[in-house]
Amino acid sequence: MATKITFLDNSGFLVEFPKIFLVFDYYRDPAHDVVKALEHHPDKPVIFFVTHNHADHFNTDIFNLGQSHRRLFVLSNDIPTREIHDDMPIDWMSAGDVIEGLPEGIKVQAFGSTDAGVSYLVTMADGFKIFHAGDLNCWHWDEESTSREIAKAKESFSVIVNRIASEVPDVDVAFFPVDVRQGANCAAGAEEFLSAINVKYFFPMHFKGSYEKACDFSAWKLSPAVEARTTMYCLHKPGESVEV
């Protein structure tokens, strides 16, 4: 059965499986897709994932959503606790942590980030894998960064990507930043990630500018092998969705 993926905003996505909803990095939902989905399926559980504490990835509104549902929150350990009550069903994660036995047999692994928090690998009971990078990316700006800063950024990013690839050589869905503020190198991190890991369906996110530039896949440096194995999607308008 198809998996429905809906873009919320920035790095936020709603992923709908037959028996569960997954919500990643809810920041804003102008099209109200999460509320609509939960209203239409009152018996379906929902897991909210937050990769880190940046305001464009974490909104405390998630604690008010789906209150009549079976729900769970998977949060990075840098999320502030002032909005969190002891009775909230929360699993806290740092890089290297693994959680198993979640609803519908879901397993979650937390990997590192080159910014705040973590990145997540979510494995469904049937083996379907989703990777959400959070702010894991090769963050550097050629116009502003020194050569030393660029080299350090590349090394830090490559170490994490290689670690992920060694444990998880294949994923079905990957959500990954392509931030056009980085100029000509905005897709460099995504290109390296796609080269190292076999991705079936790739979704750029965190555009921070022109989505047309972020989604100009013809300009990306992708090998024929990557082009053959990966389907690229560009969901950029809140509420846009696709079934994979």
Short mmCIF file of C-alpha atoms in Angstrom, two decimals:
data_model
loop_
_atom_site.label_atom_id
_atom_site.label_comp_id
_atom_site.label_asym_id
_atom_site.label_seq_id
_atom_site.Cartn_x
_atom_site.Cartn_y
_atom_site.Cartn_z
CA MET A 1 0.00 0.00 0.00
CA ALA A 2 1.27 3.47 -0.90
CA THR A 3 2.87 5.77 1.63
CA LYS A 4 1.59 9.37 1.47
CA ILE A 5 4.10 12.15 2.11
CA THR A 6 2.90 15.72 2.65
CA PHE A 7 5.08 18.84 2.90
CA LEU A 8 4.17 21.06 5.86
CA ASP A 9 6.75 23.88 5.83
CA ASN A 10 10.55 24.29 5.95
CA SER A 11 11.68 20.80 7.05
CA GLY A 12 8.29 19.56 8.20
CA PHE A 13 6.63 16.49 6.70
CA LEU A 14 3.62 14.33 7.45
CA VAL A 15 4.09 10.69 6.49
CA GLU A 16 0.97 8.53 6.46
CA PHE A 17 1.07 4.77 6.65
CA PRO A 18 -2.02 2.54 6.72
CA LYS A 19 -1.92 2.25 10.52
CA ILE A 20 0.12 5.23 11.78
CA PHE A 21 1.07 8.86 11.17
CA LEU A 22 4.63 10.18 11.47
CA VAL A 23 5.20 13.95 11.76
CA PHE A 24 8.72 15.30 11.34
CA ASP A 25 9.97 18.72 12.50
CA TYR A 26 6.57 20.41 12.72
CA TYR A 27 7.17 24.15 12.50
CA ARG A 28 4.10 25.48 10.73
CA ASP A 29 1.26 23.80 8.91
CA PRO A 30 -0.48 26.53 6.86
CA ALA A 31 -2.61 23.98 5.01
CA HIS A 32 -3.68 22.33 8.30
CA ASP A 33 -2.84 18.89 6.94
CA VAL A 34 -1.91 17.38 10.28
CA VAL A 35 -5.16 18.43 11.95
CA LYS A 36 -7.21 17.23 8.98
CA ALA A 37 -5.44 13.88 8.86
CA LEU A 38 -5.87 13.29 12.57
CA GLU A 39 -9.55 14.27 12.45
CA HIS A 40 -10.20 11.88 9.56
CA HIS A 41 -8.47 8.97 11.29
CA PRO A 42 -9.25 9.24 15.02
CA ASP A 43 -8.05 5.71 15.77
CA LYS A 44 -4.67 6.01 14.08
CA PRO A 45 -1.69 6.71 16.40
CA VAL A 46 0.77 9.49 15.67
CA ILE A 47 4.47 9.94 16.46
CA PHE A 48 5.98 13.44 16.41
CA PHE A 49 9.72 13.61 15.72
CA VAL A 50 11.80 16.70 16.49
CA THR A 51 15.44 16.74 15.39
CA HIS A 52 16.55 19.83 17.33
CA ASN A 53 15.51 22.97 19.13
CA HIS A 54 15.69 25.59 16.35
CA ALA A 55 12.46 27.54 16.03
CA ASP A 56 12.01 26.53 12.38
CA HIS A 57 12.05 22.84 13.38
CA PHE A 58 10.33 22.78 16.78
CA ASN A 59 6.98 24.28 17.70
CA THR A 60 5.36 23.55 21.05
CA ASP A 61 2.02 23.38 19.23
CA ILE A 62 2.78 19.69 18.67
CA PHE A 63 1.90 19.05 22.31
CA ASN A 64 -1.62 20.32 21.61
CA LEU A 65 -2.18 18.21 18.49
CA GLY A 66 -3.84 14.81 18.46
CA GLN A 67 -4.69 14.81 22.16
CA SER A 68 -7.46 12.27 21.59
CA HIS A 69 -5.05 9.96 19.73
CA ARG A 70 -2.50 7.52 20.94
CA ARG A 71 0.57 9.69 20.48
CA LEU A 72 4.26 9.68 21.21
CA PHE A 73 7.01 12.29 20.96
CA VAL A 74 10.57 11.46 19.93
CA LEU A 75 12.68 14.49 20.84
CA SER A 76 16.36 15.34 20.64
CA ASN A 77 17.94 15.98 24.01
CA ASP A 78 18.45 19.69 23.30
CA ILE A 79 14.71 20.43 23.34
CA PRO A 80 13.87 22.75 26.25
CA THR A 81 11.78 21.07 28.94
CA ARG A 82 9.82 24.07 30.22
CA GLU A 83 6.81 23.19 28.02
CA ILE A 84 6.95 19.49 28.86
CA HIS A 85 5.01 17.75 31.59
CA ASP A 86 6.00 14.55 33.34
CA ASP A 87 3.02 12.66 31.98
CA MET A 88 3.87 13.34 28.31
CA PRO A 89 4.84 10.18 26.38
CA ILE A 90 8.35 11.25 25.35
CA ASP A 91 11.44 9.38 24.24
CA TRP A 92 14.58 11.52 24.40
CA MET A 93 17.40 10.82 21.96
CA SER A 94 21.04 11.71 21.42
CA ALA A 95 23.29 10.55 18.59
CA GLY A 96 23.89 6.83 18.93
CA ASP A 97 20.65 6.10 20.77
CA VAL A 98 18.22 3.44 19.53
CA ILE A 99 14.56 2.99 20.45
CA GLU A 100 12.64 -0.15 19.57
CA GLY A 101 9.12 -1.39 20.19
CA LEU A 102 7.30 1.80 19.25
CA PRO A 103 3.74 1.56 17.89
CA GLU A 104 3.47 -0.62 14.76
CA GLY A 105 6.89 -2.12 15.46
CA ILE A 106 8.81 1.04 14.61
CA LYS A 107 12.52 1.35 15.40
CA VAL A 108 14.33 4.72 15.62
CA GLN A 109 18.06 5.36 15.45
CA ALA A 110 19.55 8.78 16.12
CA PHE A 111 22.63 9.85 14.19
CA GLY A 112 24.72 12.98 14.46
CA SER A 113 24.24 16.45 13.02
CA THR A 114 26.61 19.14 11.85
CA ASP A 115 24.41 21.69 13.59
CA ALA A 116 22.10 21.22 16.56
CA GLY A 117 20.44 18.02 17.71
CA VAL A 118 20.32 14.80 15.71
CA SER A 119 19.19 13.16 12.49
CA TYR A 120 16.77 10.23 12.54
CA LEU A 121 16.46 6.89 10.82
CA VAL A 122 12.98 5.41 11.23
CA THR A 123 12.54 1.76 10.28
CA MET A 124 9.05 0.34 9.91
CA ALA A 125 8.21 -3.24 10.83
CA ASP A 126 8.32 -4.28 7.15
CA GLY A 127 11.80 -2.75 6.71
CA PHE A 128 10.71 0.50 5.02
CA LYS A 129 13.25 3.15 6.05
CA ILE A 130 12.88 6.92 6.38
CA PHE A 131 15.82 9.24 7.03
CA HIS A 132 15.22 12.79 8.22
CA ALA A 133 18.45 14.78 8.29
CA GLY A 134 17.29 17.65 10.51
CA ASP A 135 20.11 20.17 10.07
CA LEU A 136 22.72 17.60 9.08
CA ASN A 137 24.40 19.19 6.07
CA CYS A 138 27.72 20.40 4.74
CA TRP A 139 27.31 23.93 6.04
CA HIS A 140 29.76 26.35 4.47
CA TRP A 141 29.66 29.45 2.32
CA ASP A 142 32.47 29.88 -0.21
CA GLU A 143 32.01 33.66 -0.22
CA GLU A 144 32.26 33.96 3.57
CA SER A 145 33.97 30.87 4.98
CA THR A 146 37.74 30.55 5.14
CA SER A 147 39.41 27.59 3.44
CA ARG A 148 40.06 26.12 6.88
CA GLU A 149 36.40 26.49 7.86
CA ILE A 150 35.30 24.87 4.61
CA ALA A 151 37.67 21.94 5.08
CA LYS A 152 36.48 21.44 8.66
CA ALA A 153 32.80 21.57 7.59
CA LYS A 154 33.39 19.02 4.85
CA GLU A 155 35.28 16.68 7.18
CA SER A 156 32.66 16.86 9.94
CA PHE A 157 29.88 16.17 7.46
CA SER A 158 31.68 13.30 5.74
CA VAL A 159 32.40 11.57 9.06
CA ILE A 160 28.69 11.47 9.93
CA VAL A 161 27.53 10.48 6.43
CA ASN A 162 30.09 7.67 6.26
CA ARG A 163 28.97 6.41 9.66
CA ILE A 164 25.35 6.37 8.51
CA ALA A 165 26.29 4.63 5.25
CA SER A 166 28.23 1.94 7.12
CA GLU A 167 25.16 1.07 9.18
CA VAL A 168 22.38 1.89 6.72
CA PRO A 169 23.47 1.52 3.07
CA ASP A 170 19.90 1.79 1.74
CA VAL A 171 16.92 3.98 2.65
CA ASP A 172 13.54 4.34 1.00
CA VAL A 173 12.83 8.00 1.78
CA ALA A 174 15.31 10.75 2.62
CA PHE A 175 14.48 14.31 3.67
CA PHE A 176 17.60 16.46 3.35
CA PRO A 177 18.47 20.22 3.49
CA VAL A 178 19.19 22.09 0.27
CA ASP A 179 19.58 25.68 1.47
CA VAL A 180 19.96 28.15 -1.38
CA ARG A 181 21.67 30.66 0.94
CA GLN A 182 24.78 28.54 0.36
CA GLY A 183 24.86 29.70 -3.24
CA ALA A 184 26.46 27.44 -5.83
CA ASN A 185 27.16 24.80 -3.17
CA CYS A 186 23.61 24.52 -1.89
CA ALA A 187 23.28 20.90 -3.07
CA ALA A 188 26.81 19.74 -2.17
CA GLY A 189 25.73 17.99 1.02
CA ALA A 190 22.79 16.31 -0.69
CA GLU A 191 25.02 15.16 -3.54
CA GLU A 192 27.47 13.53 -1.13
CA PHE A 193 24.67 11.91 0.84
CA LEU A 194 23.11 10.47 -2.32
CA SER A 195 26.47 9.17 -3.47
CA ALA A 196 27.14 7.40 -0.15
CA ILE A 197 23.68 5.98 0.54
CA ASN A 198 21.25 4.28 -1.82
CA VAL A 199 18.10 6.41 -1.64
CA LYS A 200 14.92 5.41 -3.42
CA TYR A 201 12.94 8.65 -2.98
CA PHE A 202 14.69 11.94 -2.19
CA PHE A 203 13.00 15.11 -0.89
CA PRO A 204 14.98 18.36 -0.53
CA MET A 205 13.87 20.65 2.30
CA HIS A 206 14.94 23.74 4.29
CA PHE A 207 15.13 25.79 1.09
CA LYS A 208 15.41 29.22 2.76
CA GLY A 209 14.92 30.92 -0.57
CA SER A 210 14.04 29.99 -4.12
CA TYR A 211 12.78 26.44 -4.29
CA GLU A 212 13.43 26.56 -8.04
CA LYS A 213 17.15 26.82 -7.35
CA ALA A 214 17.04 24.14 -4.69
CA CYS A 215 15.15 21.78 -7.01
CA ASP A 216 17.16 22.34 -10.18
CA PHE A 217 18.17 18.68 -10.14
CA SER A 218 19.58 18.88 -13.67
CA ALA A 219 22.38 21.10 -12.30
CA TRP A 220 23.33 18.68 -9.52
CA LYS A 221 26.49 16.62 -9.68
CA LEU A 222 24.95 13.14 -9.60
CA SER A 223 26.50 9.98 -10.98
CA PRO A 224 24.57 7.88 -13.50
CA ALA A 225 24.17 5.25 -10.76
CA VAL A 226 22.48 7.76 -8.44
CA GLU A 227 20.25 9.07 -11.22
CA ALA A 228 19.18 5.52 -12.02
CA ARG A 229 18.31 4.48 -8.47
CA THR A 230 16.85 7.69 -7.00
CA THR A 231 13.56 9.45 -7.76
CA MET A 232 13.76 13.14 -6.86
CA TYR A 233 10.73 15.05 -5.60
CA CYS A 234 10.29 18.76 -4.97
CA LEU A 235 7.43 19.40 -2.56
CA HIS A 236 7.69 23.13 -1.86
CA LYS A 237 4.17 24.41 -1.29
CA PRO A 238 2.60 23.62 2.10
CA GLY A 239 0.01 20.91 1.55
CA GLU A 240 1.66 19.38 -1.49
CA SER A 241 1.80 15.60 -1.29
CA VAL A 242 2.88 12.53 -3.19
CA GLU A 243 2.40 8.81 -2.78
CA VAL A 244 5.45 6.56 -3.01
#
